[in-house]
Coordinates of C-alpha atoms and ligand atoms in Angstrom, one line a residue:
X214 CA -12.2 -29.1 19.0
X215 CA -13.7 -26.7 21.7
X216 CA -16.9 -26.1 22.9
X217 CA -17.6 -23.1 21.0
X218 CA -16.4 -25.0 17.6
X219 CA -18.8 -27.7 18.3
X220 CA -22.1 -25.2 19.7
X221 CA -21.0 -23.3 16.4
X222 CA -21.4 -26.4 13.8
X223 CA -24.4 -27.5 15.3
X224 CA -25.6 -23.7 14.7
X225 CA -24.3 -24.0 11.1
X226 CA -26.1 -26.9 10.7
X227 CA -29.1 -25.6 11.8
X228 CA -28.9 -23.0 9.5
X229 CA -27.9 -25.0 6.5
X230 CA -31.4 -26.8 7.3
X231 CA -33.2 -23.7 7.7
X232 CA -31.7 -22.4 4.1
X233 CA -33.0 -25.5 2.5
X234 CA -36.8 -24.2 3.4
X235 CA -35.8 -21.5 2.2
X236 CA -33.3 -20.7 -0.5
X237 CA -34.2 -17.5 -1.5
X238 CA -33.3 -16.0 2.0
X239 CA -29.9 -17.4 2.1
X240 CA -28.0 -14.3 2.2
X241 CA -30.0 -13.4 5.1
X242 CA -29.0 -16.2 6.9
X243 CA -25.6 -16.2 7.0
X244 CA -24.6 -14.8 10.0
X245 CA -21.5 -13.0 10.7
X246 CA -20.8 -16.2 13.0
X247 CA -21.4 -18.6 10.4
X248 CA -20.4 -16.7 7.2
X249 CA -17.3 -18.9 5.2
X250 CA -17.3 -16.4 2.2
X251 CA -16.4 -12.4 3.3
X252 CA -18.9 -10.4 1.7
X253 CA -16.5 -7.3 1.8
X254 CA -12.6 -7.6 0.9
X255 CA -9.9 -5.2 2.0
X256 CA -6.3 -6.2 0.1
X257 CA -3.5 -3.6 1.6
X258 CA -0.1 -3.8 0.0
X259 CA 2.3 -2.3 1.5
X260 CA 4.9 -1.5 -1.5
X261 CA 8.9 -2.3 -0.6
X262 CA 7.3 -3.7 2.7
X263 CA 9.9 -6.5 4.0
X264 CA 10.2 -8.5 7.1
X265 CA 12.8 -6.1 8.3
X266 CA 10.8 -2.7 7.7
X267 CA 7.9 -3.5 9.9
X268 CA 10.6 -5.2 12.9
X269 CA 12.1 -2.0 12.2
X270 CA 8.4 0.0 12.6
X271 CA 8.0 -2.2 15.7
X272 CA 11.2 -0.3 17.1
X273 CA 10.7 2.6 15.7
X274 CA 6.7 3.0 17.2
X275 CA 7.5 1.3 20.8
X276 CA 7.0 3.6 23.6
X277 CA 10.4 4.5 25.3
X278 CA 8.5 5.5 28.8
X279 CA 7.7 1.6 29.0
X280 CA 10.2 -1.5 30.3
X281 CA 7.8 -3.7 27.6
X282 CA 8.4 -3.8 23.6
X283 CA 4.6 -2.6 22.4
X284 CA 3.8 -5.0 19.2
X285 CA 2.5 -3.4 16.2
X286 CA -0.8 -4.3 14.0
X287 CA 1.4 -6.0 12.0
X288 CA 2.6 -8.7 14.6
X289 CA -1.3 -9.2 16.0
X290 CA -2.2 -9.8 12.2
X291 CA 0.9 -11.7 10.9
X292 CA -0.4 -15.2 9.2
X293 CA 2.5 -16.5 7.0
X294 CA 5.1 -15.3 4.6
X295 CA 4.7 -15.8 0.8
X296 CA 7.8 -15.8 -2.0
X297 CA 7.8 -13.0 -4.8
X298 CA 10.1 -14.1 -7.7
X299 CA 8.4 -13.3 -11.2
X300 CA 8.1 -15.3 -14.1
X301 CA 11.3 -15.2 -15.6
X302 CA 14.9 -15.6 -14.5
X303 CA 15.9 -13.1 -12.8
X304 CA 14.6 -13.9 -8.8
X305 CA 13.9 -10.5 -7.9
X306 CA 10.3 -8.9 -9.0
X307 CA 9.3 -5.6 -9.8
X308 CA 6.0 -4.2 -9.0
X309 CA 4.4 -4.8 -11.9
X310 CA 4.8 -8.3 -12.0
X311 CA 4.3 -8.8 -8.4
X312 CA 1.3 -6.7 -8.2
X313 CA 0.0 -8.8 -11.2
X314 CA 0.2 -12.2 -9.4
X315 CA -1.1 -10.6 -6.6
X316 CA -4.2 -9.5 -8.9
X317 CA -4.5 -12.4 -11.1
X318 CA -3.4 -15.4 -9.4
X319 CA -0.4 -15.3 -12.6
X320 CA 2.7 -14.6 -12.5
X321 CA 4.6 -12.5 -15.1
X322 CA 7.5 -10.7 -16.2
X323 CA 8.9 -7.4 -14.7
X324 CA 6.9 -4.5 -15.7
X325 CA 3.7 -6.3 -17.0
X326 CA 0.4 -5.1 -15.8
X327 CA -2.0 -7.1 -15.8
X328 CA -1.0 -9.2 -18.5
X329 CA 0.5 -12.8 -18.8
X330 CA 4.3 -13.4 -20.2
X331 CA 2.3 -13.6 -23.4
X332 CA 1.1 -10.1 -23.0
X333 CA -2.6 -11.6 -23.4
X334 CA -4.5 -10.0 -20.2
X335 CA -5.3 -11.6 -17.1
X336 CA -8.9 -11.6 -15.1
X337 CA -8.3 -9.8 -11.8
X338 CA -9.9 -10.0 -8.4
X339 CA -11.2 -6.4 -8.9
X340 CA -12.8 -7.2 -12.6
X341 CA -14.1 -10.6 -11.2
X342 CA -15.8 -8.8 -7.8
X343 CA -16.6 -6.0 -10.0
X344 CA -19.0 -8.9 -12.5
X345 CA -20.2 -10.4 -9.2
X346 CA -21.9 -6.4 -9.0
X347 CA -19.6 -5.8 -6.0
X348 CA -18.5 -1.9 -5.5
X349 CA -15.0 -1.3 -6.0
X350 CA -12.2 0.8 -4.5
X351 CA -8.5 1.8 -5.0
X352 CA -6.7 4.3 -2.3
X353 CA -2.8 4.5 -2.9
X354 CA -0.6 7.0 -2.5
X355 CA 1.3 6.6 -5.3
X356 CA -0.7 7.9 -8.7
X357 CA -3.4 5.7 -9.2
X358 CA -2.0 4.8 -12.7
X359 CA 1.6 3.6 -11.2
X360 CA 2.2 0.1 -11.3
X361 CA 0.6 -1.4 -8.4
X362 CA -3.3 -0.6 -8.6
X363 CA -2.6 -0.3 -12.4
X364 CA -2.4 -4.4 -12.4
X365 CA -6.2 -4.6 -10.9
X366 CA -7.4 -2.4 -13.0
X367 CA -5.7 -2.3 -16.1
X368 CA -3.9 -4.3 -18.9
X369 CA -0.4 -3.3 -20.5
X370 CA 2.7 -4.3 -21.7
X371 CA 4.5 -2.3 -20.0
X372 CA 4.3 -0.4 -16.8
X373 CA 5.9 2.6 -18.4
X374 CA 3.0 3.4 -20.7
X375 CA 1.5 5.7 -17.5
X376 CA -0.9 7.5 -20.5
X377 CA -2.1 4.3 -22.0
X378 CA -2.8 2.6 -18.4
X379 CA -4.8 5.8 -17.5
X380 CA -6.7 6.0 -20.8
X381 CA -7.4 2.1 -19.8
X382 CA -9.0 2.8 -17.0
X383 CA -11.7 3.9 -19.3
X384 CA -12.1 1.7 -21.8
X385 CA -12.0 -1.1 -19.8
X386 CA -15.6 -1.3 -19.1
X387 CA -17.9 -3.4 -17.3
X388 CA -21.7 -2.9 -18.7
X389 CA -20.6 -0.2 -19.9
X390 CA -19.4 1.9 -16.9
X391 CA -15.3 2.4 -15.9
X392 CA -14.6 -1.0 -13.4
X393 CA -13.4 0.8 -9.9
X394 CA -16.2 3.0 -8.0
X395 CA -13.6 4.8 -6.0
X396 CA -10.2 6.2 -6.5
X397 CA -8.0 7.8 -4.2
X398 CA -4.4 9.0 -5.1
X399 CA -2.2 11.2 -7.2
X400 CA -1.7 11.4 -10.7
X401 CA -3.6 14.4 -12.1
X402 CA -0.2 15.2 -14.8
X403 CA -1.8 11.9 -16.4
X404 CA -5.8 12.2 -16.0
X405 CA -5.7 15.9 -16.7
X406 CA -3.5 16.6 -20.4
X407 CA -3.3 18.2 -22.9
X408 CA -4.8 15.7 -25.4
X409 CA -7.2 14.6 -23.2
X410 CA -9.0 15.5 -20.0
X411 CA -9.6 11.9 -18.1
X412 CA -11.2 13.6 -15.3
X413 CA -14.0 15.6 -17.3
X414 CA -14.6 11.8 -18.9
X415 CA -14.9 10.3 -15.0
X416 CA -17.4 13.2 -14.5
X417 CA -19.5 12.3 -17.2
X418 CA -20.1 9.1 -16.1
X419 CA -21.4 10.8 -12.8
X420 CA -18.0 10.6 -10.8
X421 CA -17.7 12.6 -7.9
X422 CA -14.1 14.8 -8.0
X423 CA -12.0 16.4 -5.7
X424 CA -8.4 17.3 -5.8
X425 CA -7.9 18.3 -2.2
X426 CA -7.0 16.0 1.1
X427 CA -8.8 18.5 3.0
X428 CA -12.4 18.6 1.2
X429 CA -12.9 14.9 1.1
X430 CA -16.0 15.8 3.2
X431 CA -17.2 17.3 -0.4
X432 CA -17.4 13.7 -1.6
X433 CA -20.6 12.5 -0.9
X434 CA -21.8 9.4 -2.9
X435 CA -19.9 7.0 -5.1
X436 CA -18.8 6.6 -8.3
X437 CA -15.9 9.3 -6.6
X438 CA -12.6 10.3 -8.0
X439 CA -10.0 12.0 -5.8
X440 CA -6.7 12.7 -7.2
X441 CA -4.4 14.8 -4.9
X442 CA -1.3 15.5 -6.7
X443 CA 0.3 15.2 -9.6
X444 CA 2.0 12.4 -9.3
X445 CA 2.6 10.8 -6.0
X446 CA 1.6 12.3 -3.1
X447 CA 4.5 14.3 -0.8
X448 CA 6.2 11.9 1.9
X449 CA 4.4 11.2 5.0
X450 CA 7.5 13.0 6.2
X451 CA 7.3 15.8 4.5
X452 CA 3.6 16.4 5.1
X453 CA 4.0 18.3 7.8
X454 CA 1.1 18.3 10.9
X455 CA -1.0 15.7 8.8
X456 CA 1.8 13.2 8.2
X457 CA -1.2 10.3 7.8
X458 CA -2.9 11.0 4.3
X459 CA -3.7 7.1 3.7
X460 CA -5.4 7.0 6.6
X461 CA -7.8 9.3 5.8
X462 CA -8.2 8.1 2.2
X463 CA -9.0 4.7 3.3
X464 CA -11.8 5.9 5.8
X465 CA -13.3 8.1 3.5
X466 CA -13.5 5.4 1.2
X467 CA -15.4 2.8 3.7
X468 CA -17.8 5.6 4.9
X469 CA -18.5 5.7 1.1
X470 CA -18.5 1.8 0.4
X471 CA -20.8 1.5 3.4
X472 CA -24.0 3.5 2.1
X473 CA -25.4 0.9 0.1
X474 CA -23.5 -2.2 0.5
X475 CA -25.8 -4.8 -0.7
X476 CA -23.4 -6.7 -2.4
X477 CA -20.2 -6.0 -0.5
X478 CA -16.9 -4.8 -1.8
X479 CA -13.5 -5.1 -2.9
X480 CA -11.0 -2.5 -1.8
X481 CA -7.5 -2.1 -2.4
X482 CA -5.4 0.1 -0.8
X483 CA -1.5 0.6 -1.3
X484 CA 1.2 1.8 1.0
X485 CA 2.5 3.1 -1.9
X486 CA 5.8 5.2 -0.7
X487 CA 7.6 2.3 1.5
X488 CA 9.3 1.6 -1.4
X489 CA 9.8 5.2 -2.4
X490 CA 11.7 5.8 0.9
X491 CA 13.5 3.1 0.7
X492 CA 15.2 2.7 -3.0
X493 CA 16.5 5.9 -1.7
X494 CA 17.7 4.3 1.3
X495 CA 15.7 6.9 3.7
X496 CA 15.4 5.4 6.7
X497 CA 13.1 8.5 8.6
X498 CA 11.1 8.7 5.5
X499 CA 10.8 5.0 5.6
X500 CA 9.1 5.0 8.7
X501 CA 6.9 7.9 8.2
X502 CA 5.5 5.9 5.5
X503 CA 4.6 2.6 7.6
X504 CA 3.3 4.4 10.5
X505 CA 0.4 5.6 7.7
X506 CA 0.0 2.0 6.3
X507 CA -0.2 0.5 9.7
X508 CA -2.4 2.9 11.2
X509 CA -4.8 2.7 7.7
X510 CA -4.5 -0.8 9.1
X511 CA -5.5 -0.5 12.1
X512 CA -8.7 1.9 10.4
X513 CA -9.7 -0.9 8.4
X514 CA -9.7 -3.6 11.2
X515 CA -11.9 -1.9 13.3
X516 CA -14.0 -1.8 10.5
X517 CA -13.9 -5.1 10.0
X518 CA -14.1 -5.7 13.5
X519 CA -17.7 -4.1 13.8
X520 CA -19.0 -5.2 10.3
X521 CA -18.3 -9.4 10.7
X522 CA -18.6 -9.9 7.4
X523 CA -15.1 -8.7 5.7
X524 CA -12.2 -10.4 5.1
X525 CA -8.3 -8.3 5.1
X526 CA -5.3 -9.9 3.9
X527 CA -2.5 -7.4 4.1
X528 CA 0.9 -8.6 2.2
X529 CA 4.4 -6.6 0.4
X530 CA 4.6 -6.9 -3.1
X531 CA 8.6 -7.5 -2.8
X532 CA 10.9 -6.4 -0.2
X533 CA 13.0 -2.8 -0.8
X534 CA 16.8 -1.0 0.0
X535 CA 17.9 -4.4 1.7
X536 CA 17.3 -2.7 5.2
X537 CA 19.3 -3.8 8.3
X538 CA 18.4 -3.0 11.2
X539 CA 21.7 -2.5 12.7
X540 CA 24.7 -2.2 10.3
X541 CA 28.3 -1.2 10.1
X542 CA 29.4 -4.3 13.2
X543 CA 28.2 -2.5 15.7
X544 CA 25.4 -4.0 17.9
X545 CA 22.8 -1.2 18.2
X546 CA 20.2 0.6 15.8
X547 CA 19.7 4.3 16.9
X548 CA 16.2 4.7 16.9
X549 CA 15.5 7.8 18.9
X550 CA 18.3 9.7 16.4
X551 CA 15.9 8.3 13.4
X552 CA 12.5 9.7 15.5
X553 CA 14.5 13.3 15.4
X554 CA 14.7 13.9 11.7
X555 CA 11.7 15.5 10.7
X556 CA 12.0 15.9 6.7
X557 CA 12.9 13.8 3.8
X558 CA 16.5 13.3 2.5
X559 CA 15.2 14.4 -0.9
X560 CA 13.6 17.6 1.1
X561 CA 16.3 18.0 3.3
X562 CA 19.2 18.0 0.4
X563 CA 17.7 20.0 -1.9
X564 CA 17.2 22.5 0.5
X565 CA 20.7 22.3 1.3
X566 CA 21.7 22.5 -2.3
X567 CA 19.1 25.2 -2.7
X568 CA 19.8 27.6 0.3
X569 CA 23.8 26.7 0.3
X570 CA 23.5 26.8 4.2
X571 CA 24.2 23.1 4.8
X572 CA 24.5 23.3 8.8
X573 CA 21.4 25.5 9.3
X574 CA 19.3 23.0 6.9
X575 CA 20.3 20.1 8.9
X576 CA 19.1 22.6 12.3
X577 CA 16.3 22.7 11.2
X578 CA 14.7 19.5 9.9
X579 CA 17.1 17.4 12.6
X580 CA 16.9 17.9 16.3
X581 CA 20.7 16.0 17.1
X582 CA 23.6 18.2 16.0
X583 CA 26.0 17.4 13.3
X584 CA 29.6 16.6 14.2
X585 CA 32.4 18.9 12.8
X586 CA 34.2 15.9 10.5
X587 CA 30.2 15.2 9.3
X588 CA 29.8 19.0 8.7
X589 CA 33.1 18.8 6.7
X590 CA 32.1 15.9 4.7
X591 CA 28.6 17.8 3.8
X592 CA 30.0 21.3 2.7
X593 CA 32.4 20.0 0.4
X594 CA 29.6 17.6 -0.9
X595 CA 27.4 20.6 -1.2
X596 CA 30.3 21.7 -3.9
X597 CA 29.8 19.5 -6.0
X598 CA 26.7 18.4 -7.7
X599 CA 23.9 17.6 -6.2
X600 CA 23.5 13.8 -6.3
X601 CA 26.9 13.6 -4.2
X602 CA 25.5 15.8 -1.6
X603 CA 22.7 13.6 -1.4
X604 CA 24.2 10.6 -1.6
X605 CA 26.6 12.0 1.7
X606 CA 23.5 13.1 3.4
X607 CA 22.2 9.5 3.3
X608 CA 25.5 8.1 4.5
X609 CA 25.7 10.7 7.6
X610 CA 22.5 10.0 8.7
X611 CA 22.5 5.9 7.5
X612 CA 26.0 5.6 9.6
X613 CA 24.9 7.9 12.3
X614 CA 21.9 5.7 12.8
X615 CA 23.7 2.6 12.1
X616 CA 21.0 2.1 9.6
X617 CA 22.7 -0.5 7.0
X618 CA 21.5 -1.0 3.1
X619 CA 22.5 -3.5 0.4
X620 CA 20.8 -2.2 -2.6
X621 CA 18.9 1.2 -4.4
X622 CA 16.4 -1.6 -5.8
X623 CA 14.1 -4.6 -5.0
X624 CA 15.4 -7.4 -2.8
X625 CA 13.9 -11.5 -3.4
X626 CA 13.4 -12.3 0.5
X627 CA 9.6 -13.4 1.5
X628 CA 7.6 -11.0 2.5
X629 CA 4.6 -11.3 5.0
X630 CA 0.8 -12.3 5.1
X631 CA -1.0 -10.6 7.4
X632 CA -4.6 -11.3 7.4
X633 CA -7.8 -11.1 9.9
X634 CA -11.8 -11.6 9.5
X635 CA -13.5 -14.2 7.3
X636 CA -11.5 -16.6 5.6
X637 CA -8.2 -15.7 7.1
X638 CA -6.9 -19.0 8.1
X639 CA -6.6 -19.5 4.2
X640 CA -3.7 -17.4 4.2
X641 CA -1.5 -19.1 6.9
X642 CA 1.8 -20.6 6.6
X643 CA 3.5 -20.3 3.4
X644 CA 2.0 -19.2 0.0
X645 CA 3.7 -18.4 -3.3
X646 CA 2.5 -14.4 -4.2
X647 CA 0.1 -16.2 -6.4
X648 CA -2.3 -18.1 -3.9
X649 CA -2.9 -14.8 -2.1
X650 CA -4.9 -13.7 -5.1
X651 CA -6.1 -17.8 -5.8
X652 CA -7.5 -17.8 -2.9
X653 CA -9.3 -14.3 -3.3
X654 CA -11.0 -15.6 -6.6
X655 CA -12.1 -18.6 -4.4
X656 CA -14.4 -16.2 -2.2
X657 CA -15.4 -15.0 -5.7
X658 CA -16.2 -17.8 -7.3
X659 CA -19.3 -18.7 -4.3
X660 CA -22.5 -16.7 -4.1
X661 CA -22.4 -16.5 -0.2
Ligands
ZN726 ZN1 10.1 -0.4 -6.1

């Protein structure tokens, strides 16, 4: 034990003392030096998020003009690695059951949400923080009613039922009021139909609502509502000169946590799109979509940072696409070809398909020309129907970067725990997906 360690029990003891006088100022007391318990929690998930898509962000983000290999906020936060499997016997998870160990500290079959393999609903972190009369917060980029934040905030059968989950979301009720004080996301084909008008309901219960990025400033207090598509948000990719729409989310939402944070919060925000990008095997898109996570990442860390008092654990639900970084025998991964396409595969094939000019598409979302046998290979595939032009698309550009893929689904590898602030060390080494969310109810289980 160090120095510090020591001076900083002795102080802890002092203050333990000086509690004893008196109780009722506890809360006071505990410093951010001395605090065990985070009074704030941040949980990121990065969807689809393996070990080999952030080594392959770490590439992809390095700066070329330097001899060195710059790490990434992931490698200065990297704890331990936890397994995914779900309750049943097939290995690999979905999202639904993964996101509903993460949320409950159970694990479940493929496509529950927030429910056990009895279909009898599980407590989650968010419900139990929301009871302790914390604030609450979801920021994805997926519609907030797809399967990930659905599992901390709803309970279902089945993952599918994307009108049921969102009528849950009010009439699961905590004295009374809808359990999450923020929302950020897509999704308005589900909150706004024609049976039923969700968002009106949020309203009456004195939500805040916007359905545009750019007038988040508009958004002034919580309880606040912002859904920004109608179902998922567009690719970081194909978002043109404001790639990062996470980011922005996610420091919306603490400038709104932090106006009256008595009781802290819990916040949970989703890299939603990962695993978009890569079930199609889309490698450009892929990294699009982790430069937003890791730079909301690096947003919420220098919140922490300042604050003392929160705790981040950032993990993957289940790994995605079984990316290699390098594929096809050869000993190289092109990764300044991959920083020149500037659209999505979906984007750029279906303007292809769309506009019949297959050269002058790939011209002008990808600055490295085609060769003639690739050009071949993509006009006849633009005569056909469209999933076999964008199928070859992925292949020209997957061989071209010697980007290599096993699968259009999930993958069972371990994923990683990334964590920083109070009660970190908890999360080192490895965890089954269920402890990350045991040891969440643990900070919620104590009053400090
Ligand atoms: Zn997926």
């Amino acid at each position: 034990m160090n120095k510090l360690s020591i001076g900083l029990l002795i102080f802890s003891g002092l203050l333990n003392t000086a509690c004893v006088a008196t109780p009722s100022s506890t809360e006071h007391n505990v410093t951010a030096q001395t605090r065990k318990t985070p009074k704030n929690i941040i949980f990121l998930i990065g969807d689809g998020m393996g070990l080999e898509h952030t080594t392959a962000y770490r590439y992809y983000s390095d700066d070329p003009a330097t001899k060195a290999m710059e790490t990434t906020i992931f490698d200065e936060l990297l704890v331990g690695m936890a397994s995914t499997y779900p309750d049943d016997d097939t290995v690999v998870t979905d999202s639904a059951a993964s996101a509903t160990a993460l949320s409950s500290g159970v694990k479940s079959y493929n496509g529950a949400i927030g429910v056990d393999t009895h279909k009898e609903p599980l407590e989650t972190v968010l419900e139990k923080a929301k009871k302790l009369g914390k604030q609450t917060a979801i920021v994805v980029t997926s519609q907030i009613n797809h399967a990930t934040p659905a599992s901390f905030i709803a309970h279902n059968e089945s993952r599918q039922n994307y009108d049921q989950i969102a009528d849950n979301y009010l009439s699961n009720l905590i004295d009374g009021k809808p359990i999450v004080d923020l929302m950020f996301g897509g999704g308005t084909q589900y909150y706004i139909r024609d049976d039923r008008n969700l968002v009106n309901e949020f309203k009456d219960y004195g939500y805040q609502y916007t359905n545009s990025l750019q007038q988040l400033d508009k958004i002034t207090a919580l309880p606040a509502l912002g859904l920004f598509a109608p179902v998922g948000l567009p690719f970081a990719i194909d978002s043109g000169d404001q790639p990062r729409r996470l980011t922005p989310m996610a420091k919306k939402a603490l400038s709104l946590l932090s106006l009256k944070n008595d009781k802290g919060f819990f916040m949970m925000i989703e890299g939603s799109q990962i695993d978009w990008c890569a079930h199609a095997n889309d490698v450009a898109c892929a990294m699009g979509e982790l430069d937003d996570f890791a730079s909301t990442i690096e947003a919420v860390k220098a919140f922490a940072e300042k604050d003392g008092e929160t705790l981040i654990v950032v993990t993957a639900d289940h790994s995605t696409g079984g990316l290699s970084i390098g594929g096809y025998d050869k000993y190289i991964w092109k990764i300044d070809l991959i920083k020149q396409i500037h659209g999505s595969v979906e984007t750029i094939s279906k303007t292809m398909a769309d506009s019949k000019d297959v050269v002058g598409t790939w011209n002008k979302y990808i600055d490295f020309p085609l060769t003639d046998e690739e050009s071949k290979l993509l006009v006849t595939a633009s005569q056909q129907k469209y999933s076999v032009l964008k199928q070859t698309l992925l292949d020209v550009i997957n061989h071209r970067t010697l980007t290599g893929w096993t699968s259009h689904g999930h993958t069972a590898g371990d994923v990683q725990i990334f964590a920083y602030g109070v009660g970190a060390d908890k999360f080192a080494g490895h965890l089954d997906n269920i402890d990350i969310a045991k040891n969440i109810f643990s900070f919620l289980n104590t009053k400090n």
